[in-house]
Amino acid sequence: MNSVSARPPAVAGMFYPAAASTLRAAVDVLLAAAPALPIAQPKAIIVPHAGYIYSGPTAARAYAALAPWRQHIRRIVLLGPTHRVAVRGLALPTVQAFATPLGDVRLDGPAMAALDELPQVSRNDAVHALEHSLEVQLPFLQRCFDDFTLIPLAVGDAEPEEVAEALERLWGDDETLLVISSDLSHYLPYATAQQVDSDTCRHILDFDARVHPRQACGAYPINGLLLAAQRQGLQAQLIECCNSGDTAGDRERVVGYAAFAFSFAH
C-alpha cells in the first residue's frame, strides 16, 4: 500500500511500542499471560484501549479467548469513541488500509460502501487521523488472526439505534467479529472507581443500553452493541474488570478497564 491509501499509525511509541519486533513480543507476552477461558465463540467483545502497560492485560484476556477461532474469523468490525475530533453519528475513513508497525490491515471496501447509504454514517479521515481507540486494538488483532479485513468506525454522538443499525448491517456469520473499544470511568479515586465500574458492568451484563459517557468513554458504541446483541439473542459474560491502579498507575486518579464477551447460547 502506498501512504495515500493507508492511514499511518498515530500513537506508536506512545500507547504501544513503535518497533515491530518489540511490539510483536509485547503483544505475544500479554496473550501468553492471559489465563485460559473456555467460552463459546464470541460474536462480539468489549476491550479497553489505554496504553498497553495499563490496559493491555485486560484486553489480552478477551483476545486470548479467541484463539480457537484464529483461522475462522475473517472480518473484524471495530468501533471506538472519538477523543480528538467531534463527529455526529459514525465515521468511516476513505483509505484502503490501516497501517501499524506490524504491517497493513486491509479494509473491507464493499462492506464499508454498504454503510454509505445510512444517514448516520459519513466518511471523515480527520476523525480517524489521530484517534487511538481503534488503533491500539490493531496489533492485538494482527497477532490473534491469520488473515482478516477490517471495518473501522469512529463513533461520535450517536443514538443506540443508529449504532445498532450499522452493526446489524455488518453482522455477517460467525466469520465476523464485532469489537467495541472502550475504557470505563476516568480519573476517580481507586475505591470510587471500583464501585462505579462494578455498577457499569452490571448495566452492560443486563443489556441496559443507557450507559453514560461518564461511565465509559465508549458509551455510544457500547449502547449500540447492547441493543443489537439483545435483539440477536446473545449472552454477555464479564471477563475482567480492574483499573489502572491495579496495573501500572497510582490510586489517586485511575481509569477503569473491563473486557466482555458476547456469545450465542449453546
PDB file of C-alpha atoms in Angstrom:
ATOM      1  CA  MET A   1       0.000   0.000   0.000  1.00  0.00           C
ATOM      2  CA  ASN A   2       1.246   3.497  -0.672  1.00  0.00           C
ATOM      3  CA  SER A   3       0.951   6.131   2.014  1.00  0.00           C
ATOM      4  CA  VAL A   4      -2.039   7.737   0.349  1.00  0.00           C
ATOM      5  CA  SER A   5      -4.175   4.616   0.627  1.00  0.00           C
ATOM      6  CA  ALA A   6      -3.237   3.661   4.208  1.00  0.00           C
ATOM      7  CA  ARG A   7      -3.766   5.531   7.451  1.00  0.00           C
ATOM      8  CA  PRO A   8      -0.380   5.645   9.203  1.00  0.00           C
ATOM      9  CA  PRO A   9      -0.108   4.807  12.903  1.00  0.00           C
ATOM     10  CA  ALA A  10      -0.614   7.836  15.135  1.00  0.00           C
ATOM     11  CA  VAL A  11       0.208   6.522  18.624  1.00  0.00           C
ATOM     12  CA  ALA A  12       3.020   4.006  18.018  1.00  0.00           C
ATOM     13  CA  GLY A  13       5.718   4.703  20.568  1.00  0.00           C
ATOM     14  CA  MET A  14       3.158   6.180  22.971  1.00  0.00           C
ATOM     15  CA  PHE A  15       0.381   3.686  23.622  1.00  0.00           C
ATOM     16  CA  TYR A  16       2.385   0.704  22.392  1.00  0.00           C
ATOM     17  CA  PRO A  17       5.948   0.034  21.145  1.00  0.00           C
ATOM     18  CA  ALA A  18       6.909   1.535  17.793  1.00  0.00           C
ATOM     19  CA  ALA A  19       9.451  -1.124  16.792  1.00  0.00           C
ATOM     20  CA  ALA A  20       7.832  -4.112  15.096  1.00  0.00           C
ATOM     21  CA  SER A  21       9.877  -6.743  16.932  1.00  0.00           C
ATOM     22  CA  THR A  22       9.277  -5.118  20.322  1.00  0.00           C
ATOM     23  CA  LEU A  23       5.574  -4.694  19.627  1.00  0.00           C
ATOM     24  CA  ARG A  24       5.192  -8.282  18.430  1.00  0.00           C
ATOM     25  CA  ALA A  25       6.900  -9.577  21.567  1.00  0.00           C
ATOM     26  CA  ALA A  26       4.891  -7.301  23.863  1.00  0.00           C
ATOM     27  CA  VAL A  27       1.553  -8.440  22.467  1.00  0.00           C
ATOM     28  CA  ASP A  28       2.589 -12.099  22.498  1.00  0.00           C
ATOM     29  CA  VAL A  29       3.678 -11.843  26.147  1.00  0.00           C
ATOM     30  CA  LEU A  30       0.319 -10.293  27.089  1.00  0.00           C
ATOM     31  CA  LEU A  31      -1.597 -13.005  25.232  1.00  0.00           C
ATOM     32  CA  ALA A  32       0.518 -15.798  26.729  1.00  0.00           C
ATOM     33  CA  ALA A  33      -0.035 -14.453  30.255  1.00  0.00           C
ATOM     34  CA  ALA A  34      -3.823 -14.402  29.881  1.00  0.00           C
ATOM     35  CA  PRO A  35      -5.484 -17.287  31.743  1.00  0.00           C
ATOM     36  CA  ALA A  36      -7.351 -19.836  29.664  1.00  0.00           C
ATOM     37  CA  LEU A  37     -11.038 -19.017  29.355  1.00  0.00           C
ATOM     38  CA  PRO A  38     -13.276 -21.753  27.949  1.00  0.00           C
ATOM     39  CA  ILE A  39     -16.153 -19.910  26.287  1.00  0.00           C
ATOM     40  CA  ALA A  40     -18.444 -20.290  23.318  1.00  0.00           C
ATOM     41  CA  GLN A  41     -17.284 -18.457  20.220  1.00  0.00           C
ATOM     42  CA  PRO A  42     -17.855 -14.741  20.859  1.00  0.00           C
ATOM     43  CA  LYS A  43     -19.802 -12.744  18.304  1.00  0.00           C
ATOM     44  CA  ALA A  44     -18.622  -9.560  19.990  1.00  0.00           C
ATOM     45  CA  ILE A  45     -16.138  -8.371  22.594  1.00  0.00           C
ATOM     46  CA  ILE A  46     -15.632  -5.159  24.529  1.00  0.00           C
ATOM     47  CA  VAL A  47     -11.980  -4.348  25.258  1.00  0.00           C
ATOM     48  CA  PRO A  48     -10.147  -1.311  26.729  1.00  0.00           C
ATOM     49  CA  HIS A  49      -7.847   0.976  24.773  1.00  0.00           C
ATOM     50  CA  ALA A  50      -5.335   2.624  27.096  1.00  0.00           C
ATOM     51  CA  GLY A  51      -1.580   2.220  26.850  1.00  0.00           C
ATOM     52  CA  TYR A  52      -0.606  -1.426  26.897  1.00  0.00           C
ATOM     53  CA  ILE A  53       1.098  -1.192  30.300  1.00  0.00           C
ATOM     54  CA  TYR A  54      -2.217  -0.051  31.761  1.00  0.00           C
ATOM     55  CA  SER A  55      -4.989  -1.950  29.982  1.00  0.00           C
ATOM     56  CA  GLY A  56      -3.093  -4.455  27.847  1.00  0.00           C
ATOM     57  CA  PRO A  57      -3.529  -7.376  30.282  1.00  0.00           C
ATOM     58  CA  THR A  58      -7.314  -6.856  30.390  1.00  0.00           C
ATOM     59  CA  ALA A  59      -7.641  -6.611  26.601  1.00  0.00           C
ATOM     60  CA  ALA A  60      -5.388  -9.650  26.201  1.00  0.00           C
ATOM     61  CA  ARG A  61      -7.742 -11.802  28.272  1.00  0.00           C
ATOM     62  CA  ALA A  62     -10.523 -11.252  25.743  1.00  0.00           C
ATOM     63  CA  TYR A  63      -8.257 -11.645  22.727  1.00  0.00           C
ATOM     64  CA  ALA A  64      -6.595 -14.795  24.063  1.00  0.00           C
ATOM     65  CA  ALA A  65     -10.012 -16.413  24.440  1.00  0.00           C
ATOM     66  CA  LEU A  66     -10.446 -16.098  20.658  1.00  0.00           C
ATOM     67  CA  ALA A  67      -7.525 -18.430  19.939  1.00  0.00           C
ATOM     68  CA  PRO A  68      -9.697 -21.421  18.897  1.00  0.00           C
ATOM     69  CA  TRP A  69     -11.130 -19.335  16.057  1.00  0.00           C
ATOM     70  CA  ARG A  70      -7.828 -17.887  14.827  1.00  0.00           C
ATOM     71  CA  GLN A  71      -8.278 -19.145  11.271  1.00  0.00           C
ATOM     72  CA  HIS A  72     -12.069 -18.964  11.209  1.00  0.00           C
ATOM     73  CA  ILE A  73     -12.685 -15.277  11.972  1.00  0.00           C
ATOM     74  CA  ARG A  74     -12.002 -13.341   8.781  1.00  0.00           C
ATOM     75  CA  ARG A  75     -13.657  -9.949   9.266  1.00  0.00           C
ATOM     76  CA  ILE A  76     -13.449  -7.501  12.165  1.00  0.00           C
ATOM     77  CA  VAL A  77     -15.988  -4.727  12.705  1.00  0.00           C
ATOM     78  CA  LEU A  78     -14.182  -2.317  15.042  1.00  0.00           C
ATOM     79  CA  LEU A  79     -15.961   0.543  16.811  1.00  0.00           C
ATOM     80  CA  GLY A  80     -14.463   3.064  19.197  1.00  0.00           C
ATOM     81  CA  PRO A  81     -15.213   6.534  20.514  1.00  0.00           C
ATOM     82  CA  THR A  82     -13.731   9.733  19.167  1.00  0.00           C
ATOM     83  CA  HIS A  83     -11.283  11.526  21.502  1.00  0.00           C
ATOM     84  CA  ARG A  84      -9.788  14.198  19.241  1.00  0.00           C
ATOM     85  CA  VAL A  85     -12.363  15.249  16.652  1.00  0.00           C
ATOM     86  CA  ALA A  86     -16.062  15.512  17.403  1.00  0.00           C
ATOM     87  CA  VAL A  87     -18.462  13.963  14.936  1.00  0.00           C
ATOM     88  CA  ARG A  88     -22.180  13.345  14.713  1.00  0.00           C
ATOM     89  CA  GLY A  89     -23.007   9.691  14.095  1.00  0.00           C
ATOM     90  CA  LEU A  90     -20.402   7.213  12.857  1.00  0.00           C
ATOM     91  CA  ALA A  91     -17.384   7.964  10.683  1.00  0.00           C
ATOM     92  CA  LEU A  92     -15.642   5.702   8.190  1.00  0.00           C
ATOM     93  CA  PRO A  93     -12.278   6.529   6.594  1.00  0.00           C
ATOM     94  CA  THR A  94     -11.673   6.788   2.854  1.00  0.00           C
ATOM     95  CA  VAL A  95      -8.371   4.855   2.889  1.00  0.00           C
ATOM     96  CA  GLN A  96      -7.878   1.227   1.877  1.00  0.00           C
ATOM     97  CA  ALA A  97      -5.818   0.106   4.875  1.00  0.00           C
ATOM     98  CA  PHE A  98      -4.750   0.990   8.410  1.00  0.00           C
ATOM     99  CA  ALA A  99      -1.012   0.650   8.982  1.00  0.00           C
ATOM    100  CA  THR A 100       0.733  -0.442  12.185  1.00  0.00           C
ATOM    101  CA  PRO A 101       4.385  -1.326  12.829  1.00  0.00           C
ATOM    102  CA  LEU A 102       3.316  -4.947  12.140  1.00  0.00           C
ATOM    103  CA  GLY A 103       2.064  -4.148   8.635  1.00  0.00           C
ATOM    104  CA  ASP A 104      -1.086  -3.044   6.858  1.00  0.00           C
ATOM    105  CA  VAL A 105      -4.598  -4.132   7.803  1.00  0.00           C
ATOM    106  CA  ARG A 106      -6.825  -4.240   4.715  1.00  0.00           C
ATOM    107  CA  LEU A 107     -10.217  -2.550   4.947  1.00  0.00           C
ATOM    108  CA  ASP A 108     -13.390  -4.192   3.664  1.00  0.00           C
ATOM    109  CA  GLY A 109     -14.343  -1.728   0.944  1.00  0.00           C
ATOM    110  CA  PRO A 110     -17.613  -3.346  -0.176  1.00  0.00           C
ATOM    111  CA  ALA A 111     -18.911  -3.630   3.382  1.00  0.00           C
ATOM    112  CA  MET A 112     -17.994  -0.024   4.085  1.00  0.00           C
ATOM    113  CA  ALA A 113     -19.734   1.050   0.883  1.00  0.00           C
ATOM    114  CA  ALA A 114     -22.883  -0.700   2.094  1.00  0.00           C
ATOM    115  CA  LEU A 115     -22.923   1.653   5.081  1.00  0.00           C
ATOM    116  CA  ASP A 116     -22.633   4.808   2.996  1.00  0.00           C
ATOM    117  CA  GLU A 117     -26.374   4.909   2.373  1.00  0.00           C
ATOM    118  CA  LEU A 118     -27.098   5.169   6.108  1.00  0.00           C
ATOM    119  CA  PRO A 119     -27.674   8.834   7.062  1.00  0.00           C
ATOM    120  CA  GLN A 120     -25.797   8.471  10.357  1.00  0.00           C
ATOM    121  CA  VAL A 121     -22.607   7.243   8.611  1.00  0.00           C
ATOM    122  CA  SER A 122     -20.129   9.638   6.985  1.00  0.00           C
ATOM    123  CA  ARG A 123     -16.620   9.447   5.527  1.00  0.00           C
ATOM    124  CA  ASN A 124     -14.203  11.504   7.596  1.00  0.00           C
ATOM    125  CA  ASP A 125     -10.460  10.867   7.603  1.00  0.00           C
ATOM    126  CA  ALA A 126      -9.819  13.712  10.069  1.00  0.00           C
ATOM    127  CA  VAL A 127     -11.757  11.850  12.754  1.00  0.00           C
ATOM    128  CA  HIS A 128      -9.558   8.786  12.271  1.00  0.00           C
ATOM    129  CA  ALA A 129      -6.193  10.506  11.781  1.00  0.00           C
ATOM    130  CA  LEU A 130      -5.168  10.812  15.454  1.00  0.00           C
ATOM    131  CA  GLU A 131      -7.732   8.503  17.090  1.00  0.00           C
ATOM    132  CA  HIS A 132      -6.171   5.888  19.368  1.00  0.00           C
ATOM    133  CA  SER A 133      -9.258   3.929  20.424  1.00  0.00           C
ATOM    134  CA  LEU A 134      -9.250   1.906  17.206  1.00  0.00           C
ATOM    135  CA  GLU A 135      -5.520   1.882  16.549  1.00  0.00           C
ATOM    136  CA  VAL A 136      -4.457   0.238  19.816  1.00  0.00           C
ATOM    137  CA  GLN A 137      -6.621  -2.813  19.014  1.00  0.00           C
ATOM    138  CA  LEU A 138      -4.935  -3.478  15.671  1.00  0.00           C
ATOM    139  CA  PRO A 139      -1.688  -5.121  16.896  1.00  0.00           C
ATOM    140  CA  PHE A 140      -3.750  -7.487  19.050  1.00  0.00           C
ATOM    141  CA  LEU A 141      -5.902  -8.367  16.049  1.00  0.00           C
ATOM    142  CA  GLN A 142      -2.828  -8.837  13.863  1.00  0.00           C
ATOM    143  CA  ARG A 143      -1.312 -11.293  16.338  1.00  0.00           C
ATOM    144  CA  CYS A 144      -4.598 -13.127  17.014  1.00  0.00           C
ATOM    145  CA  PHE A 145      -5.824 -13.746  13.459  1.00  0.00           C
ATOM    146  CA  ASP A 146      -4.069 -15.055  10.390  1.00  0.00           C
ATOM    147  CA  ASP A 147      -5.945 -13.135   7.719  1.00  0.00           C
ATOM    148  CA  PHE A 148      -8.776 -10.659   8.140  1.00  0.00           C
ATOM    149  CA  THR A 149     -10.273  -7.473   6.781  1.00  0.00           C
ATOM    150  CA  LEU A 150     -11.346  -4.523   8.915  1.00  0.00           C
ATOM    151  CA  ILE A 151     -14.281  -2.142   9.050  1.00  0.00           C
ATOM    152  CA  PRO A 152     -13.243   0.751  11.354  1.00  0.00           C
ATOM    153  CA  LEU A 153     -15.981   3.009  12.681  1.00  0.00           C
ATOM    154  CA  ALA A 154     -15.230   6.010  14.880  1.00  0.00           C
ATOM    155  CA  VAL A 155     -18.388   6.709  16.847  1.00  0.00           C
ATOM    156  CA  GLY A 156     -19.324  10.202  17.953  1.00  0.00           C
ATOM    157  CA  ASP A 157     -22.647  11.390  19.303  1.00  0.00           C
ATOM    158  CA  ALA A 158     -24.996   8.651  18.121  1.00  0.00           C
ATOM    159  CA  GLU A 159     -28.217   7.082  19.341  1.00  0.00           C
ATOM    160  CA  PRO A 160     -28.101   3.387  20.282  1.00  0.00           C
ATOM    161  CA  GLU A 161     -30.454   2.576  17.414  1.00  0.00           C
ATOM    162  CA  GLU A 162     -28.175   4.333  14.920  1.00  0.00           C
ATOM    163  CA  VAL A 163     -25.177   2.269  16.029  1.00  0.00           C
ATOM    164  CA  ALA A 164     -27.225  -0.935  16.215  1.00  0.00           C
ATOM    165  CA  GLU A 165     -28.465  -0.408  12.637  1.00  0.00           C
ATOM    166  CA  ALA A 166     -24.904  -0.193  11.375  1.00  0.00           C
ATOM    167  CA  LEU A 167     -23.848  -3.265  13.378  1.00  0.00           C
ATOM    168  CA  GLU A 168     -26.786  -5.319  12.124  1.00  0.00           C
ATOM    169  CA  ARG A 169     -25.981  -4.385   8.543  1.00  0.00           C
ATOM    170  CA  LEU A 170     -22.440  -5.728   9.104  1.00  0.00           C
ATOM    171  CA  TRP A 171     -23.483  -8.659  11.317  1.00  0.00           C
ATOM    172  CA  GLY A 172     -22.476 -11.418   8.908  1.00  0.00           C
ATOM    173  CA  ASP A 173     -21.972 -15.002  10.032  1.00  0.00           C
ATOM    174  CA  ASP A 174     -19.572 -16.458  12.587  1.00  0.00           C
ATOM    175  CA  GLU A 175     -16.599 -15.344  10.479  1.00  0.00           C
ATOM    176  CA  THR A 176     -17.390 -11.743  11.515  1.00  0.00           C
ATOM    177  CA  LEU A 177     -16.336 -10.483  14.964  1.00  0.00           C
ATOM    178  CA  LEU A 178     -17.576  -7.215  16.445  1.00  0.00           C
ATOM    179  CA  VAL A 179     -15.033  -5.386  18.622  1.00  0.00           C
ATOM    180  CA  ILE A 180     -16.035  -2.427  20.783  1.00  0.00           C
ATOM    181  CA  SER A 181     -13.150  -0.380  22.171  1.00  0.00           C
ATOM    182  CA  SER A 182     -13.881   1.419  25.455  1.00  0.00           C
ATOM    183  CA  ASP A 183     -12.417   2.258  28.829  1.00  0.00           C
ATOM    184  CA  LEU A 184     -14.681   2.744  31.836  1.00  0.00           C
ATOM    185  CA  SER A 185     -14.596   5.575  34.412  1.00  0.00           C
ATOM    186  CA  HIS A 186     -11.895   8.210  34.225  1.00  0.00           C
ATOM    187  CA  TYR A 187      -9.789   9.817  36.981  1.00  0.00           C
ATOM    188  CA  LEU A 188     -11.749   8.764  40.050  1.00  0.00           C
ATOM    189  CA  PRO A 189     -10.087   7.634  43.298  1.00  0.00           C
ATOM    190  CA  TYR A 190      -9.437   3.881  43.342  1.00  0.00           C
ATOM    191  CA  ALA A 191     -12.274   2.788  45.664  1.00  0.00           C
ATOM    192  CA  THR A 192     -14.802   5.075  43.982  1.00  0.00           C
ATOM    193  CA  ALA A 193     -13.820   3.768  40.553  1.00  0.00           C
ATOM    194  CA  GLN A 194     -14.282   0.185  41.735  1.00  0.00           C
ATOM    195  CA  GLN A 195     -17.851   0.972  42.794  1.00  0.00           C
ATOM    196  CA  VAL A 196     -18.724   2.962  39.669  1.00  0.00           C
ATOM    197  CA  ASP A 197     -17.189   0.424  37.292  1.00  0.00           C
ATOM    198  CA  SER A 198     -18.834  -2.510  39.033  1.00  0.00           C
ATOM    199  CA  ASP A 199     -22.198  -0.794  38.572  1.00  0.00           C
ATOM    200  CA  THR A 200     -21.421  -0.094  34.897  1.00  0.00           C
ATOM    201  CA  CYS A 201     -20.511  -3.743  34.355  1.00  0.00           C
ATOM    202  CA  ARG A 202     -23.858  -4.795  35.830  1.00  0.00           C
ATOM    203  CA  HIS A 203     -25.681  -2.487  33.408  1.00  0.00           C
ATOM    204  CA  ILE A 204     -23.758  -3.976  30.474  1.00  0.00           C
ATOM    205  CA  LEU A 205     -24.479  -7.541  31.607  1.00  0.00           C
ATOM    206  CA  ASP A 206     -28.166  -6.587  31.862  1.00  0.00           C
ATOM    207  CA  PHE A 207     -28.117  -5.179  28.291  1.00  0.00           C
ATOM    208  CA  ASP A 208     -29.112  -1.758  29.600  1.00  0.00           C
ATOM    209  CA  ALA A 209     -28.359   0.456  26.600  1.00  0.00           C
ATOM    210  CA  ARG A 210     -28.253   3.626  28.681  1.00  0.00           C
ATOM    211  CA  VAL A 211     -24.567   3.649  29.616  1.00  0.00           C
ATOM    212  CA  HIS A 212     -23.405   7.275  30.009  1.00  0.00           C
ATOM    213  CA  PRO A 213     -20.091   8.611  28.682  1.00  0.00           C
ATOM    214  CA  ARG A 214     -19.102   9.351  32.294  1.00  0.00           C
ATOM    215  CA  GLN A 215     -19.296   5.594  32.914  1.00  0.00           C
ATOM    216  CA  ALA A 216     -17.483   4.553  29.734  1.00  0.00           C
ATOM    217  CA  CYS A 217     -15.830   6.711  27.087  1.00  0.00           C
ATOM    218  CA  GLY A 218     -17.153   4.246  24.508  1.00  0.00           C
ATOM    219  CA  ALA A 219     -20.714   4.507  25.800  1.00  0.00           C
ATOM    220  CA  TYR A 220     -22.186   5.269  22.370  1.00  0.00           C
ATOM    221  CA  PRO A 221     -20.776   2.175  20.618  1.00  0.00           C
ATOM    222  CA  ILE A 222     -21.423   0.054  23.738  1.00  0.00           C
ATOM    223  CA  ASN A 223     -25.087   1.063  23.841  1.00  0.00           C
ATOM    224  CA  GLY A 224     -25.498   0.241  20.164  1.00  0.00           C
ATOM    225  CA  LEU A 225     -23.910  -3.173  20.674  1.00  0.00           C
ATOM    226  CA  LEU A 226     -26.125  -3.890  23.688  1.00  0.00           C
ATOM    227  CA  LEU A 227     -29.233  -3.086  21.666  1.00  0.00           C
ATOM    228  CA  ALA A 228     -28.172  -5.254  18.715  1.00  0.00           C
ATOM    229  CA  ALA A 229     -26.859  -8.076  20.904  1.00  0.00           C
ATOM    230  CA  GLN A 230     -30.088  -8.311  22.857  1.00  0.00           C
ATOM    231  CA  ARG A 231     -32.142  -8.377  19.653  1.00  0.00           C
ATOM    232  CA  GLN A 232     -29.901 -11.127  18.272  1.00  0.00           C
ATOM    233  CA  GLY A 233     -30.141 -13.239  21.430  1.00  0.00           C
ATOM    234  CA  LEU A 234     -26.543 -13.016  22.611  1.00  0.00           C
ATOM    235  CA  GLN A 235     -25.451 -13.703  26.169  1.00  0.00           C
ATOM    236  CA  ALA A 236     -22.959 -11.426  27.932  1.00  0.00           C
ATOM    237  CA  GLN A 237     -20.011 -12.544  30.037  1.00  0.00           C
ATOM    238  CA  LEU A 238     -17.678 -10.358  32.098  1.00  0.00           C
ATOM    239  CA  ILE A 239     -14.091 -11.493  31.582  1.00  0.00           C
ATOM    240  CA  GLU A 240     -12.336  -8.966  33.820  1.00  0.00           C
ATOM    241  CA  CYS A 241     -12.857  -5.598  35.474  1.00  0.00           C
ATOM    242  CA  CYS A 242      -9.967  -3.642  37.008  1.00  0.00           C
ATOM    243  CA  ASN A 243      -8.354  -0.219  36.774  1.00  0.00           C
ATOM    244  CA  SER A 244      -5.016   1.469  36.245  1.00  0.00           C
ATOM    245  CA  GLY A 245      -4.380   1.354  39.982  1.00  0.00           C
ATOM    246  CA  ASP A 246      -4.209  -2.431  39.648  1.00  0.00           C
ATOM    247  CA  THR A 247      -1.734  -2.364  36.771  1.00  0.00           C
ATOM    248  CA  ALA A 248       0.721   0.485  36.292  1.00  0.00           C
ATOM    249  CA  GLY A 249      -0.722   3.676  37.801  1.00  0.00           C
ATOM    250  CA  ASP A 250      -1.256   5.360  41.147  1.00  0.00           C
ATOM    251  CA  ARG A 251      -4.550   5.015  43.007  1.00  0.00           C
ATOM    252  CA  GLU A 252      -5.468   8.684  43.334  1.00  0.00           C
ATOM    253  CA  ARG A 253      -6.883   9.120  39.825  1.00  0.00           C
ATOM    254  CA  VAL A 254      -7.496   5.867  37.991  1.00  0.00           C
ATOM    255  CA  VAL A 255      -9.047   4.757  34.706  1.00  0.00           C
ATOM    256  CA  GLY A 256     -11.312   1.715  34.682  1.00  0.00           C
ATOM    257  CA  TYR A 257     -10.960  -1.206  32.277  1.00  0.00           C
ATOM    258  CA  ALA A 258     -13.199  -4.165  31.520  1.00  0.00           C
ATOM    259  CA  ALA A 259     -13.397  -6.960  28.989  1.00  0.00           C
ATOM    260  CA  PHE A 260     -16.629  -8.691  27.971  1.00  0.00           C
ATOM    261  CA  ALA A 261     -17.581 -11.449  25.546  1.00  0.00           C
ATOM    262  CA  PHE A 262     -20.982 -11.790  23.862  1.00  0.00           C
ATOM    263  CA  SER A 263     -21.858 -15.241  22.548  1.00  0.00           C
ATOM    264  CA  PHE A 264     -24.837 -17.219  21.346  1.00  0.00           C
ATOM    265  CA  ALA A 265     -26.214 -19.622  23.941  1.00  0.00           C
ATOM    266  CA  HIS A 266     -25.251 -23.253  23.433  1.00  0.00           C
TER     267      HIS A 266
END
